Amino acid sequence: MSFISAGFFLILAITAFVYYLVPKKYQWIVLLIMSISFYTASQTKFLFYILFTGLSTYVAGVRIGLSVSKKRRKMWLLLALFSNFGILVALKYLNFFVENLNALLSVVPGSTSIHPFILLLPLGVSFYTFQSMSYVIDVYQKKYEYEKNLFKILLFTSFLPQLLQGPIGRYDRLAPQYFNGQKFDLKQVEYGVQRILWGLGKKMIIADRANAVVTSIFSRLDIYQGAYIVLGLLMYSVELYCDFSGGIDVVIGAAEVFGIKFDENFRQPYFSKDIGEFWRRWHITLGTWMKDYIFYPFSISKHMLTFGKWCRKKFGKNIGKVVPIAIANLLVFFVVGVWHGANWKYILYGIYNGVIIAASALLKPVYGKCRTALHINVKSKGWMGFQMLRTFILVNISWLFDICKDAGEAFYAFGLMFKNFNVQALFTGNLLKMGLNLRDYKVLGIGLLILLISSIMKERGINLRDFVADRPLPVRWALYFILVFATAPFGFVGAGSNFIYAQF
Amino acid sequence: MKKKLAAVVIFLIICVTFNSLANYCLIQPGLARTVYNDAKKGGYDVILVGASHGSYGLDPEVIEQETGLKTMNMCMGGEFFIDSYYTLCYALQYSSPKQVVLDIDYQYLINRDKQSLLFNNEYNGFPDGLLKLRYLARRILPEDFRGAFLPWTNYWQCYKYIPKTIEKKQSDAYKNYEPSVVDMNPYDHYYGGGFVYRDSEYKKDTTPAIYWDESKVSSSELYYIKKIVKLCKSQGINIVFTTITQDPDMISDQLSRFADADTYISNLANTLDVDYYNFNYLTQEKFARDASNFYDREGHMYGETAERFSRIFGKVLYKAWQGEEAEDLKADYFTSTYAELYRK
């Protein structure tokens, strides 16, 4: 059941109704019942996994909180991390190891291959595992007290809208909102509905249409090349952003209906001026998770500090400072790649990002000298536009690893972009054979224009939601009415109801 | 606060009213309504369920002539196995058939993810009642919310015909479930009992069949095939699986894929202890055909071909019902391999 299913909205409406009827102290129980019922209904076979994560997170939190001995605390932390990440690795990556092992064995004469395992992924496993483990690590680091109620941890692990595709939340920010209860606030509910509608529009009007073009082009790399590949790639940029951020809008909106505010996961990522900034604007909660639980602990580890000192001594102050950070970034993006899936293409995707960030940090002084030599005003709009365009191109190239079925095909598609490049080839009528008609392209164009304008306004600090909320009630609701009934006919039909990030 | 809540209520009333009006004015009467109403007449000995290959390929009147059994064709375009299950449940409320035929077009096993809102046609035509509520919960709620809450979405481009649609829905013909209110393709004629006859003047489409890919088989569709078998067996009804003859050129082009699909369905039938008759194996002597007998590459039959085919289908069905061994029947009517039949 996805965010655009009728069942999801029905569950949401019924739960919201009951949620505001019961006394505040019991509200979280309503959310827990909704979340577990949803998981049981759609993922009965996998209920064990999420219950295990909830239970092991709870037990580890309690044991770490109660233990005085540092050794015991560490033992419980490691136990929780190994068991939960162990399940994730086993379910998601076991066959990847088997495939690679078989590839290695195939060169050994007389060796037999290992049969791949039949493994199915529980819904939202990457998201709830990362979220739960952040709690265990935080309790270990004494950032806050452990939770004494198992069911509260279960809610934190399984809260429905967030469970499917994030954002990855933190216990200290969510617990007070879940457990202190919320007073009915019509404005809050209105904001939530507004956000849901915006997300649905992004997904159904824009992303699903872009998907038709992407699928048509990248499923036929034998016939498409040059400008078509570039078009397909641009469309994938549109699709991925609108699909993922649209889904997150629905999650954040649904939570707002219950008076709960999640951390934002996107901040106009395509306006980034470098890849580092892009990752601070794209899938923000995964980025901050990586920063808090991998980057910092790794950078300030004893070995890295010693290594940093050695570098400073050997290569001078600047390089000595940058090299350990570059290595930590490479590690983080390797993990980001692995998080996305069990395939070399994702690992390469992570490394690609890590290498660019590391290289730009190392070459910063060189870039600085070049800019001075060329008399470039770094504050000029032209330069900022160039930076955005450069970052956008680099990001688009990285999406090739995502769209193509494997790394080999990604490199092949990259090469195809430069083959027979001719923009005019796009206007020979082929675009109308990609599952979209002229009306679809018009709707897509208008949708993108609206998205661009709203993004520019947001970037300039103009909050569209507040602007809408300040209008008189009839105007506001007339707008919602139009949004409700526009998503339906202008939404694309036939793309299925899946969100790209729901598969992680 | 009270004022605001009143405004919410008014807003919801406006939305619901608009939605109901849009449904009434835009949704076109479909053939499903008529087919369900035909099934309601009851007393059928044979019930056929399946998708469009069945609705265009099986004339119940001809089958009845061959078998002597009163037959109802409940195959409908876009009917997935989950729909077949609820359609059959509906038919069983009014008939106690001796035989149920589930026609399996493999495309419906592998195409569930990319379905459109087409299912509305069948669901919209499904008569109201408790069964429809079960159908809604299982079929419609897990899908795109537009199918459940805004079904007019699929018909919004029919705004030009609103006066005509209203007129139709208020007519006696609509109230009597007559097919005359359905805007059908001018080459299509509803012959009753669920069968649609397509004239041979209709120009051949190029729509090809979706390629078989076992990795795409939907577990949910398999689940409903099993449920159909279980339902029939629990009521003592004999059930057979069939696959209707398709365009021989398409099969020649995709020989190994068609053979793989056949193996998959045969294994499934074996596991469920159901006889499976794949009419793509029919010999040319028993049923002469070439690409010109089908109105698209996917393999839908022209009416004329359907009449001939239904006769053979009825004969095989009757013998199977009489207890003739499936292997003997296949030896009489079918070849043993595709390669023998579809060699280019």
PDB file of N, CA and C in Angstrom, chain B residues 258-292:
ATOM      1  N   PHE B 258       6.491 -17.703 -25.338  1.00  0.00           N
ATOM      2  CA  PHE B 258       5.172 -18.326 -25.218  1.00  0.00           C
ATOM      3  C   PHE B 258       5.290 -19.728 -24.625  1.00  0.00           C
ATOM      4  N   ALA B 259       6.345 -20.435 -25.028  1.00  0.00           N
ATOM      5  CA  ALA B 259       6.545 -21.794 -24.504  1.00  0.00           C
ATOM      6  C   ALA B 259       6.840 -21.742 -23.007  1.00  0.00           C
ATOM      7  N   ASP B 260       7.633 -20.757 -22.590  1.00  0.00           N
ATOM      8  CA  ASP B 260       7.941 -20.618 -21.159  1.00  0.00           C
ATOM      9  C   ASP B 260       6.678 -20.304 -20.356  1.00  0.00           C
ATOM     10  N   ALA B 261       5.850 -19.420 -20.915  1.00  0.00           N
ATOM     11  CA  ALA B 261       4.595 -19.072 -20.223  1.00  0.00           C
ATOM     12  C   ALA B 261       3.717 -20.313 -20.094  1.00  0.00           C
ATOM     13  N   ASP B 262       3.684 -21.112 -21.173  1.00  0.00           N
ATOM     14  CA  ASP B 262       2.882 -22.337 -21.152  1.00  0.00           C
ATOM     15  C   ASP B 262       3.388 -23.292 -20.064  1.00  0.00           C
ATOM     16  N   THR B 263       4.714 -23.441 -19.997  1.00  0.00           N
ATOM     17  CA  THR B 263       5.289 -24.326 -18.975  1.00  0.00           C
ATOM     18  C   THR B 263       4.916 -23.837 -17.585  1.00  0.00           C
ATOM     19  N   TYR B 264       4.991 -22.527 -17.390  1.00  0.00           N
ATOM     20  CA  TYR B 264       4.692 -21.965 -16.071  1.00  0.00           C
ATOM     21  C   TYR B 264       3.238 -22.253 -15.676  1.00  0.00           C
ATOM     22  N   ILE B 265       2.331 -21.979 -16.626  1.00  0.00           N
ATOM     23  CA  ILE B 265       0.902 -22.169 -16.304  1.00  0.00           C
ATOM     24  C   ILE B 265       0.585 -23.660 -16.142  1.00  0.00           C
ATOM     25  N   SER B 266       1.226 -24.508 -16.968  1.00  0.00           N
ATOM     26  CA  SER B 266       1.007 -25.965 -16.836  1.00  0.00           C
ATOM     27  C   SER B 266       1.449 -26.442 -15.461  1.00  0.00           C
ATOM     28  N   ASN B 267       2.615 -25.959 -15.010  1.00  0.00           N
ATOM     29  CA  ASN B 267       3.099 -26.354 -13.682  1.00  0.00           C
ATOM     30  C   ASN B 267       2.158 -25.881 -12.581  1.00  0.00           C
ATOM     31  N   LEU B 268       1.667 -24.672 -12.772  1.00  0.00           N
ATOM     32  CA  LEU B 268       0.722 -24.121 -11.786  1.00  0.00           C
ATOM     33  C   LEU B 268      -0.536 -24.989 -11.729  1.00  0.00           C
ATOM     34  N   ALA B 269      -1.038 -25.341 -12.917  1.00  0.00           N
ATOM     35  CA  ALA B 269      -2.245 -26.177 -12.981  1.00  0.00           C
ATOM     36  C   ALA B 269      -1.999 -27.538 -12.324  1.00  0.00           C
ATOM     37  N   ASN B 270      -0.827 -28.099 -12.604  1.00  0.00           N
ATOM     38  CA  ASN B 270      -0.469 -29.387 -11.983  1.00  0.00           C
ATOM     39  C   ASN B 270      -0.464 -29.289 -10.476  1.00  0.00           C
ATOM     40  N   THR B 271       0.173 -28.230  -9.977  1.00  0.00           N
ATOM     41  CA  THR B 271       0.258 -28.049  -8.526  1.00  0.00           C
ATOM     42  C   THR B 271      -1.136 -27.934  -7.914  1.00  0.00           C
ATOM     43  N   LEU B 272      -2.030 -27.287  -8.645  1.00  0.00           N
ATOM     44  CA  LEU B 272      -3.373 -27.074  -8.089  1.00  0.00           C
ATOM     45  C   LEU B 272      -4.335 -28.206  -8.448  1.00  0.00           C
ATOM     46  N   ASP B 273      -3.797 -29.192  -9.179  1.00  0.00           N
ATOM     47  CA  ASP B 273      -4.593 -30.341  -9.607  1.00  0.00           C
ATOM     48  C   ASP B 273      -5.796 -29.907 -10.469  1.00  0.00           C
ATOM     49  N   VAL B 274      -5.489 -29.089 -11.447  1.00  0.00           N
ATOM     50  CA  VAL B 274      -6.516 -28.600 -12.375  1.00  0.00           C
ATOM     51  C   VAL B 274      -6.039 -28.921 -13.799  1.00  0.00           C
ATOM     52  N   ASP B 275      -6.962 -29.340 -14.667  1.00  0.00           N
ATOM     53  CA  ASP B 275      -6.569 -29.587 -16.063  1.00  0.00           C
ATOM     54  C   ASP B 275      -6.402 -28.258 -16.776  1.00  0.00           C
ATOM     55  N   TYR B 276      -5.376 -28.214 -17.641  1.00  0.00           N
ATOM     56  CA  TYR B 276      -5.111 -26.972 -18.370  1.00  0.00           C
ATOM     57  C   TYR B 276      -5.114 -27.247 -19.867  1.00  0.00           C
ATOM     58  N   TYR B 277      -5.946 -26.522 -20.593  1.00  0.00           N
ATOM     59  CA  TYR B 277      -6.006 -26.670 -22.049  1.00  0.00           C
ATOM     60  C   TYR B 277      -5.532 -25.371 -22.693  1.00  0.00           C
ATOM     61  N   ASN B 278      -4.351 -25.425 -23.285  1.00  0.00           N
ATOM     62  CA  ASN B 278      -3.822 -24.258 -23.967  1.00  0.00           C
ATOM     63  C   ASN B 278      -4.190 -24.383 -25.449  1.00  0.00           C
ATOM     64  N   PHE B 279      -5.176 -23.592 -25.867  1.00  0.00           N
ATOM     65  CA  PHE B 279      -5.697 -23.719 -27.232  1.00  0.00           C
ATOM     66  C   PHE B 279      -4.765 -23.150 -28.300  1.00  0.00           C
ATOM     67  N   ASN B 280      -3.627 -22.650 -27.862  1.00  0.00           N
ATOM     68  CA  ASN B 280      -2.619 -22.268 -28.857  1.00  0.00           C
ATOM     69  C   ASN B 280      -2.002 -23.510 -29.491  1.00  0.00           C
ATOM     70  N   TYR B 281      -2.225 -24.669 -28.846  1.00  0.00           N
ATOM     71  CA  TYR B 281      -1.715 -25.940 -29.378  1.00  0.00           C
ATOM     72  C   TYR B 281      -2.686 -26.597 -30.368  1.00  0.00           C
ATOM     73  N   LEU B 282      -3.873 -25.985 -30.553  1.00  0.00           N
ATOM     74  CA  LEU B 282      -4.856 -26.592 -31.468  1.00  0.00           C
ATOM     75  C   LEU B 282      -4.231 -26.821 -32.848  1.00  0.00           C
ATOM     76  N   THR B 283      -4.451 -27.987 -33.390  1.00  0.00           N
ATOM     77  CA  THR B 283      -3.875 -28.250 -34.726  1.00  0.00           C
ATOM     78  C   THR B 283      -4.603 -27.410 -35.775  1.00  0.00           C
ATOM     79  N   GLN B 284      -3.948 -27.163 -36.885  1.00  0.00           N
ATOM     80  CA  GLN B 284      -4.562 -26.390 -37.976  1.00  0.00           C
ATOM     81  C   GLN B 284      -5.764 -27.140 -38.544  1.00  0.00           C
ATOM     82  N   GLU B 285      -5.712 -28.480 -38.468  1.00  0.00           N
ATOM     83  CA  GLU B 285      -6.838 -29.275 -38.992  1.00  0.00           C
ATOM     84  C   GLU B 285      -8.095 -29.000 -38.164  1.00  0.00           C
ATOM     85  N   LYS B 286      -7.924 -28.927 -36.877  1.00  0.00           N
ATOM     86  CA  LYS B 286      -9.080 -28.708 -36.001  1.00  0.00           C
ATOM     87  C   LYS B 286      -9.545 -27.253 -36.050  1.00  0.00           C
ATOM     88  N   PHE B 287      -8.569 -26.358 -36.151  1.00  0.00           N
ATOM     89  CA  PHE B 287      -8.938 -24.943 -36.143  1.00  0.00           C
ATOM     90  C   PHE B 287      -7.951 -24.171 -37.030  1.00  0.00           C
ATOM     91  N   ALA B 288      -8.361 -24.026 -38.302  1.00  0.00           N
ATOM     92  CA  ALA B 288      -7.477 -23.340 -39.250  1.00  0.00           C
ATOM     93  C   ALA B 288      -7.452 -21.848 -38.935  1.00  0.00           C
ATOM     94  N   ARG B 289      -6.265 -21.285 -38.832  1.00  0.00           N
ATOM     95  CA  ARG B 289      -6.192 -19.840 -38.555  1.00  0.00           C
ATOM     96  C   ARG B 289      -4.875 -19.273 -39.053  1.00  0.00           C
ATOM     97  N   ASP B 290      -4.932 -17.978 -39.339  1.00  0.00           N
ATOM     98  CA  ASP B 290      -3.716 -17.220 -39.591  1.00  0.00           C
ATOM     99  C   ASP B 290      -3.908 -15.830 -38.992  1.00  0.00           C
ATOM    100  N   ALA B 291      -2.902 -14.969 -39.174  1.00  0.00           N
ATOM    101  CA  ALA B 291      -2.937 -13.658 -38.511  1.00  0.00           C
ATOM    102  C   ALA B 291      -4.180 -12.853 -38.873  1.00  0.00           C
ATOM    103  N   SER B 292      -4.745 -13.082 -40.054  1.00  0.00           N
ATOM    104  CA  SER B 292      -5.883 -12.276 -40.488  1.00  0.00           C
ATOM    105  C   SER B 292      -7.156 -12.577 -39.680  1.00  0.00           C
TER     106      SER B 292
END
